[in-house]
Amino acid sequence: LKVRSESFFFRCLVSALEITSSPTAPLEKASGQSVKLDCQFSLTSSDTGPLDIEWSLLASDNQINDQVVILYSGDRVYEDYYEPMKGRVHFNTPDPKSGDASINLTGLKSTDTGTYQCKVKKAPGIASKKMQLIVMVRPSKPKCTTEGTLEEGKDIVMRCSTTEGTKPMQYKWEKTSDSKLLPSSSVMDPVAGTINVKNVSTSASGSYRCVASNRVGSEECVLYLHVTPPHNTGGILAGSIIAVLLILLLLAIILYCFFRARKNKKYEKEICNEIKEDVPPPKSRVSSARSFSQMGSQRSSVGSMSPSNLHDYTLKSQYSMKSQYDKIPSTEEYDRPPSQVPLPPPTAARMAGPNLTRMGAIPVMTPAQNRDGSIV
């Protein structure tokens, strides 16, 4: 009898409070969206206790306690249990006693991802339901770039990448111009978002579009590819060599001019610092006066001579003048009185003495001159 009564009691508990919502697959939502976590229940006449409804976020680690999100107890709603969801979680109906314990989450964030449990208690009945929520982030606008030299015959890589987005992420490239076909030598990686093009040709030029997508959204970017013909490397190399040679030549000219100007400046400085010897001025006027006085005395003596003695006098005069001319006067001779200074030989008498004598001319002595034209 005791065994029968216990089995009847357990059958009553089973047929009491029950969650009527069907099991659901994991819910996938995008960040910023809203979601409804469904939890419908039914009561029987045997459930006579107070109604308690508790929603909690189960911890992924057994060492951490579950976090209560929202609570209904004693005909009162408590919504501010979990600070990160404050103001974003509400019961679906104002009166959950009607059998609807569902809640709504708004403004979803990636941190809202987890397993949620709905527990309904009305003594002696207890029922619960678990469901998984995955909050995914939409891909941010991708950035399309190229790597490598956009020159015919080279290898390039077209890359598409996003900074935000929940994985798994898929990338798809397509050409939107000309034949709308990707280059024949291209290899696309839909996970990494790259296209490797070997030995690219000019026909690969055009516009391309990359679409980054996951299960909650997609974004795209556009890339324009312009492949140029190969450059004339020989001409560039020759031009570079010529430019270097011209620069070296210009530097050599500048250095040559600099050292030459420096040498000339040094030479002028040495000339300016050279000490010259002082030369005493010639006493030409005194000597000239003495010569003229001697010439006058000799002229008077010659005029008193007879023609017979003129020839002998001329020869003697030439001989004496020649000897005196050949003798270079010293500084002491210049300082002697006029009577002691020897008379220099006249140039005209020395050159044409015999001829003048034959013609019956009277020899006249011409005063000698120094280098600067002064009479000595």
PDB file of N, CA and C in Angstrom, residues 193-252:
ATOM      1  N   GLY A 193      40.520  35.684 -47.284  1.00  0.00           N
ATOM      2  CA  GLY A 193      40.084  36.844 -48.049  1.00  0.00           C
ATOM      3  C   GLY A 193      41.121  37.357 -49.024  1.00  0.00           C
ATOM      4  N   THR A 194      41.941  36.484 -49.602  1.00  0.00           N
ATOM      5  CA  THR A 194      43.002  36.904 -50.519  1.00  0.00           C
ATOM      6  C   THR A 194      42.831  36.236 -51.872  1.00  0.00           C
ATOM      7  N   ILE A 195      43.418  36.913 -52.885  1.00  0.00           N
ATOM      8  CA  ILE A 195      43.530  36.339 -54.235  1.00  0.00           C
ATOM      9  C   ILE A 195      44.986  36.497 -54.657  1.00  0.00           C
ATOM     10  N   ASN A 196      45.659  35.389 -54.928  1.00  0.00           N
ATOM     11  CA  ASN A 196      47.035  35.406 -55.414  1.00  0.00           C
ATOM     12  C   ASN A 196      47.012  35.279 -56.940  1.00  0.00           C
ATOM     13  N   VAL A 197      47.615  36.281 -57.594  1.00  0.00           N
ATOM     14  CA  VAL A 197      47.654  36.300 -59.061  1.00  0.00           C
ATOM     15  C   VAL A 197      49.105  36.184 -59.486  1.00  0.00           C
ATOM     16  N   LYS A 198      49.433  35.136 -60.209  1.00  0.00           N
ATOM     17  CA  LYS A 198      50.780  34.907 -60.711  1.00  0.00           C
ATOM     18  C   LYS A 198      50.907  35.458 -62.134  1.00  0.00           C
ATOM     19  N   ASN A 199      52.063  36.083 -62.397  1.00  0.00           N
ATOM     20  CA  ASN A 199      52.362  36.581 -63.745  1.00  0.00           C
ATOM     21  C   ASN A 199      51.175  37.392 -64.287  1.00  0.00           C
ATOM     22  N   VAL A 200      50.855  38.455 -63.570  1.00  0.00           N
ATOM     23  CA  VAL A 200      49.678  39.245 -63.920  1.00  0.00           C
ATOM     24  C   VAL A 200      49.870  39.931 -65.275  1.00  0.00           C
ATOM     25  N   SER A 201      48.789  40.054 -66.005  1.00  0.00           N
ATOM     26  CA  SER A 201      48.810  40.699 -67.319  1.00  0.00           C
ATOM     27  C   SER A 201      47.935  41.959 -67.282  1.00  0.00           C
ATOM     28  N   THR A 202      48.050  42.757 -68.343  1.00  0.00           N
ATOM     29  CA  THR A 202      47.272  44.000 -68.399  1.00  0.00           C
ATOM     30  C   THR A 202      45.777  43.737 -68.514  1.00  0.00           C
ATOM     31  N   SER A 203      45.408  42.530 -68.968  1.00  0.00           N
ATOM     32  CA  SER A 203      43.985  42.210 -69.080  1.00  0.00           C
ATOM     33  C   SER A 203      43.326  42.061 -67.706  1.00  0.00           C
ATOM     34  N   ALA A 204      44.136  41.931 -66.653  1.00  0.00           N
ATOM     35  CA  ALA A 204      43.577  41.827 -65.304  1.00  0.00           C
ATOM     36  C   ALA A 204      43.140  43.172 -64.749  1.00  0.00           C
ATOM     37  N   SER A 205      43.441  44.252 -65.456  1.00  0.00           N
ATOM     38  CA  SER A 205      43.036  45.581 -64.986  1.00  0.00           C
ATOM     39  C   SER A 205      41.516  45.691 -64.976  1.00  0.00           C
ATOM     40  N   GLY A 206      41.005  46.406 -64.006  1.00  0.00           N
ATOM     41  CA  GLY A 206      39.563  46.582 -63.888  1.00  0.00           C
ATOM     42  C   GLY A 206      39.158  46.744 -62.437  1.00  0.00           C
ATOM     43  N   SER A 207      37.860  46.761 -62.189  1.00  0.00           N
ATOM     44  CA  SER A 207      37.317  46.926 -60.838  1.00  0.00           C
ATOM     45  C   SER A 207      36.902  45.572 -60.273  1.00  0.00           C
ATOM     46  N   TYR A 208      37.184  45.398 -58.977  1.00  0.00           N
ATOM     47  CA  TYR A 208      36.870  44.165 -58.275  1.00  0.00           C
ATOM     48  C   TYR A 208      36.063  44.504 -57.011  1.00  0.00           C
ATOM     49  N   ARG A 209      35.247  43.553 -56.586  1.00  0.00           N
ATOM     50  CA  ARG A 209      34.447  43.715 -55.386  1.00  0.00           C
ATOM     51  C   ARG A 209      34.655  42.520 -54.471  1.00  0.00           C
ATOM     52  N   CYS A 210      34.823  42.833 -53.163  1.00  0.00           N
ATOM     53  CA  CYS A 210      34.972  41.792 -52.154  1.00  0.00           C
ATOM     54  C   CYS A 210      33.800  41.902 -51.184  1.00  0.00           C
ATOM     55  N   VAL A 211      33.132  40.772 -50.898  1.00  0.00           N
ATOM     56  CA  VAL A 211      32.005  40.717 -49.971  1.00  0.00           C
ATOM     57  C   VAL A 211      32.418  39.865 -48.780  1.00  0.00           C
ATOM     58  N   ALA A 212      32.411  40.494 -47.579  1.00  0.00           N
ATOM     59  CA  ALA A 212      32.688  39.786 -46.326  1.00  0.00           C
ATOM     60  C   ALA A 212      31.364  39.500 -45.640  1.00  0.00           C
ATOM     61  N   SER A 213      31.108  38.252 -45.264  1.00  0.00           N
ATOM     62  CA  SER A 213      29.808  37.894 -44.700  1.00  0.00           C
ATOM     63  C   SER A 213      29.965  36.844 -43.616  1.00  0.00           C
ATOM     64  N   ASN A 214      29.023  36.855 -42.678  1.00  0.00           N
ATOM     65  CA  ASN A 214      28.836  35.768 -41.727  1.00  0.00           C
ATOM     66  C   ASN A 214      27.338  35.482 -41.645  1.00  0.00           C
ATOM     67  N   ARG A 215      26.887  34.769 -40.614  1.00  0.00           N
ATOM     68  CA  ARG A 215      25.491  34.355 -40.569  1.00  0.00           C
ATOM     69  C   ARG A 215      24.523  35.467 -40.214  1.00  0.00           C
ATOM     70  N   VAL A 216      25.043  36.630 -39.844  1.00  0.00           N
ATOM     71  CA  VAL A 216      24.135  37.712 -39.442  1.00  0.00           C
ATOM     72  C   VAL A 216      24.247  38.956 -40.316  1.00  0.00           C
ATOM     73  N   GLY A 217      25.099  38.956 -41.324  1.00  0.00           N
ATOM     74  CA  GLY A 217      25.192  40.147 -42.166  1.00  0.00           C
ATOM     75  C   GLY A 217      26.364  40.093 -43.115  1.00  0.00           C
ATOM     76  N   SER A 218      26.492  41.113 -43.939  1.00  0.00           N
ATOM     77  CA  SER A 218      27.579  41.194 -44.913  1.00  0.00           C
ATOM     78  C   SER A 218      27.906  42.662 -45.202  1.00  0.00           C
ATOM     79  N   GLU A 219      29.157  42.894 -45.619  1.00  0.00           N
ATOM     80  CA  GLU A 219      29.634  44.206 -46.051  1.00  0.00           C
ATOM     81  C   GLU A 219      30.576  43.988 -47.222  1.00  0.00           C
ATOM     82  N   GLU A 220      30.804  45.037 -48.008  1.00  0.00           N
ATOM     83  CA  GLU A 220      31.640  44.893 -49.197  1.00  0.00           C
ATOM     84  C   GLU A 220      32.529  46.110 -49.387  1.00  0.00           C
ATOM     85  N   CYS A 221      33.559  45.917 -50.214  1.00  0.00           N
ATOM     86  CA  CYS A 221      34.465  47.005 -50.608  1.00  0.00           C
ATOM     87  C   CYS A 221      34.824  46.811 -52.074  1.00  0.00           C
ATOM     88  N   VAL A 222      35.299  47.887 -52.707  1.00  0.00           N
ATOM     89  CA  VAL A 222      35.617  47.880 -54.139  1.00  0.00           C
ATOM     90  C   VAL A 222      37.092  48.236 -54.315  1.00  0.00           C
ATOM     91  N   LEU A 223      37.741  47.551 -55.238  1.00  0.00           N
ATOM     92  CA  LEU A 223      39.151  47.777 -55.546  1.00  0.00           C
ATOM     93  C   LEU A 223      39.308  47.935 -57.049  1.00  0.00           C
ATOM     94  N   TYR A 224      40.058  48.985 -57.459  1.00  0.00           N
ATOM     95  CA  TYR A 224      40.356  49.173 -58.883  1.00  0.00           C
ATOM     96  C   TYR A 224      41.807  48.795 -59.122  1.00  0.00           C
ATOM     97  N   LEU A 225      42.034  47.883 -60.046  1.00  0.00           N
ATOM     98  CA  LEU A 225      43.368  47.364 -60.350  1.00  0.00           C
ATOM     99  C   LEU A 225      43.819  47.903 -61.705  1.00  0.00           C
ATOM    100  N   HIS A 226      45.017  48.492 -61.722  1.00  0.00           N
ATOM    101  CA  HIS A 226      45.582  49.032 -62.970  1.00  0.00           C
ATOM    102  C   HIS A 226      46.985  48.461 -63.147  1.00  0.00           C
ATOM    103  N   VAL A 227      47.116  47.540 -64.099  1.00  0.00           N
ATOM    104  CA  VAL A 227      48.390  46.880 -64.375  1.00  0.00           C
ATOM    105  C   VAL A 227      49.079  47.624 -65.514  1.00  0.00           C
ATOM    106  N   THR A 228      50.343  48.021 -65.310  1.00  0.00           N
ATOM    107  CA  THR A 228      51.090  48.794 -66.303  1.00  0.00           C
ATOM    108  C   THR A 228      52.090  47.897 -67.027  1.00  0.00           C
ATOM    109  N   PRO A 229      52.486  48.268 -68.254  1.00  0.00           N
ATOM    110  CA  PRO A 229      53.527  47.508 -68.974  1.00  0.00           C
ATOM    111  C   PRO A 229      54.850  47.589 -68.226  1.00  0.00           C
ATOM    112  N   PRO A 230      55.766  46.647 -68.494  1.00  0.00           N
ATOM    113  CA  PRO A 230      57.072  46.668 -67.800  1.00  0.00           C
ATOM    114  C   PRO A 230      57.867  47.908 -68.162  1.00  0.00           C
ATOM    115  N   HIS A 231      58.611  48.426 -67.202  1.00  0.00           N
ATOM    116  CA  HIS A 231      59.417  49.619 -67.422  1.00  0.00           C
ATOM    117  C   HIS A 231      60.709  49.272 -68.153  1.00  0.00           C
ATOM    118  N   ASN A 232      61.285  50.292 -68.835  1.00  0.00           N
ATOM    119  CA  ASN A 232      62.564  50.149 -69.528  1.00  0.00           C
ATOM    120  C   ASN A 232      63.680  50.266 -68.502  1.00  0.00           C
ATOM    121  N   THR A 233      64.069  49.141 -67.934  1.00  0.00           N
ATOM    122  CA  THR A 233      65.088  49.170 -66.885  1.00  0.00           C
ATOM    123  C   THR A 233      66.452  49.594 -67.416  1.00  0.00           C
ATOM    124  N   GLY A 234      66.758  49.251 -68.700  1.00  0.00           N
ATOM    125  CA  GLY A 234      68.044  49.659 -69.266  1.00  0.00           C
ATOM    126  C   GLY A 234      68.169  51.164 -69.369  1.00  0.00           C
ATOM    127  N   GLY A 235      67.107  51.813 -69.861  1.00  0.00           N
ATOM    128  CA  GLY A 235      67.136  53.267 -69.966  1.00  0.00           C
ATOM    129  C   GLY A 235      67.229  53.929 -68.610  1.00  0.00           C
ATOM    130  N   ILE A 236      66.511  53.373 -67.641  1.00  0.00           N
ATOM    131  CA  ILE A 236      66.566  53.948 -66.291  1.00  0.00           C
ATOM    132  C   ILE A 236      67.971  53.822 -65.710  1.00  0.00           C
ATOM    133  N   LEU A 237      68.604  52.657 -65.933  1.00  0.00           N
ATOM    134  CA  LEU A 237      69.954  52.459 -65.420  1.00  0.00           C
ATOM    135  C   LEU A 237      70.947  53.403 -66.090  1.00  0.00           C
ATOM    136  N   ALA A 238      70.835  53.556 -67.424  1.00  0.00           N
ATOM    137  CA  ALA A 238      71.742  54.470 -68.124  1.00  0.00           C
ATOM    138  C   ALA A 238      71.540  55.907 -67.653  1.00  0.00           C
ATOM    139  N   GLY A 239      70.294  56.315 -67.498  1.00  0.00           N
ATOM    140  CA  GLY A 239      70.037  57.667 -67.009  1.00  0.00           C
ATOM    141  C   GLY A 239      70.592  57.891 -65.615  1.00  0.00           C
ATOM    142  N   SER A 240      70.500  56.875 -64.772  1.00  0.00           N
ATOM    143  CA  SER A 240      71.035  56.999 -63.416  1.00  0.00           C
ATOM    144  C   SER A 240      72.551  57.152 -63.437  1.00  0.00           C
ATOM    145  N   ILE A 241      73.215  56.366 -64.306  1.00  0.00           N
ATOM    146  CA  ILE A 241      74.678  56.464 -64.393  1.00  0.00           C
ATOM    147  C   ILE A 241      75.103  57.834 -64.904  1.00  0.00           C
ATOM    148  N   ILE A 242      74.415  58.345 -65.927  1.00  0.00           N
ATOM    149  CA  ILE A 242      74.756  59.670 -66.462  1.00  0.00           C
ATOM    150  C   ILE A 242      74.554  60.749 -65.404  1.00  0.00           C
ATOM    151  N   ALA A 243      73.460  60.631 -64.664  1.00  0.00           N
ATOM    152  CA  ALA A 243      73.205  61.629 -63.617  1.00  0.00           C
ATOM    153  C   ALA A 243      74.295  61.606 -62.558  1.00  0.00           C
ATOM    154  N   VAL A 244      74.757  60.407 -62.182  1.00  0.00           N
ATOM    155  CA  VAL A 244      75.826  60.313 -61.182  1.00  0.00           C
ATOM    156  C   VAL A 244      77.121  60.906 -61.709  1.00  0.00           C
ATOM    157  N   LEU A 245      77.449  60.620 -62.985  1.00  0.00           N
ATOM    158  CA  LEU A 245      78.671  61.182 -63.571  1.00  0.00           C
ATOM    159  C   LEU A 245      78.624  62.699 -63.637  1.00  0.00           C
ATOM    160  N   LEU A 246      77.473  63.258 -64.015  1.00  0.00           N
ATOM    161  CA  LEU A 246      77.353  64.714 -64.058  1.00  0.00           C
ATOM    162  C   LEU A 246      77.527  65.327 -62.670  1.00  0.00           C
ATOM    163  N   ILE A 247      76.991  64.676 -61.683  1.00  0.00           N
ATOM    164  CA  ILE A 247      77.141  65.200 -60.311  1.00  0.00           C
ATOM    165  C   ILE A 247      78.600  65.165 -59.886  1.00  0.00           C
ATOM    166  N   LEU A 248      79.297  64.055 -60.209  1.00  0.00           N
ATOM    167  CA  LEU A 248      80.722  63.973 -59.863  1.00  0.00           C
ATOM    168  C   LEU A 248      81.541  65.026 -60.596  1.00  0.00           C
ATOM    169  N   LEU A 249      81.222  65.248 -61.890  1.00  0.00           N
ATOM    170  CA  LEU A 249      81.934  66.275 -62.650  1.00  0.00           C
ATOM    171  C   LEU A 249      81.713  67.659 -62.051  1.00  0.00           C
ATOM    172  N   LEU A 250      80.480  67.942 -61.697  1.00  0.00           N
ATOM    173  CA  LEU A 250      80.185  69.237 -61.087  1.00  0.00           C
ATOM    174  C   LEU A 250      80.932  69.419 -59.781  1.00  0.00           C
ATOM    175  N   LEU A 251      81.014  68.365 -58.980  1.00  0.00           N
ATOM    176  CA  LEU A 251      81.756  68.453 -57.722  1.00  0.00           C
ATOM    177  C   LEU A 251      83.249  68.678 -57.983  1.00  0.00           C
ATOM    178  N   ALA A 252      83.791  68.006 -59.010  1.00  0.00           N
ATOM    179  CA  ALA A 252      85.209  68.194 -59.331  1.00  0.00           C
ATOM    180  C   ALA A 252      85.495  69.634 -59.754  1.00  0.00           C
TER     181      ALA A 252
END
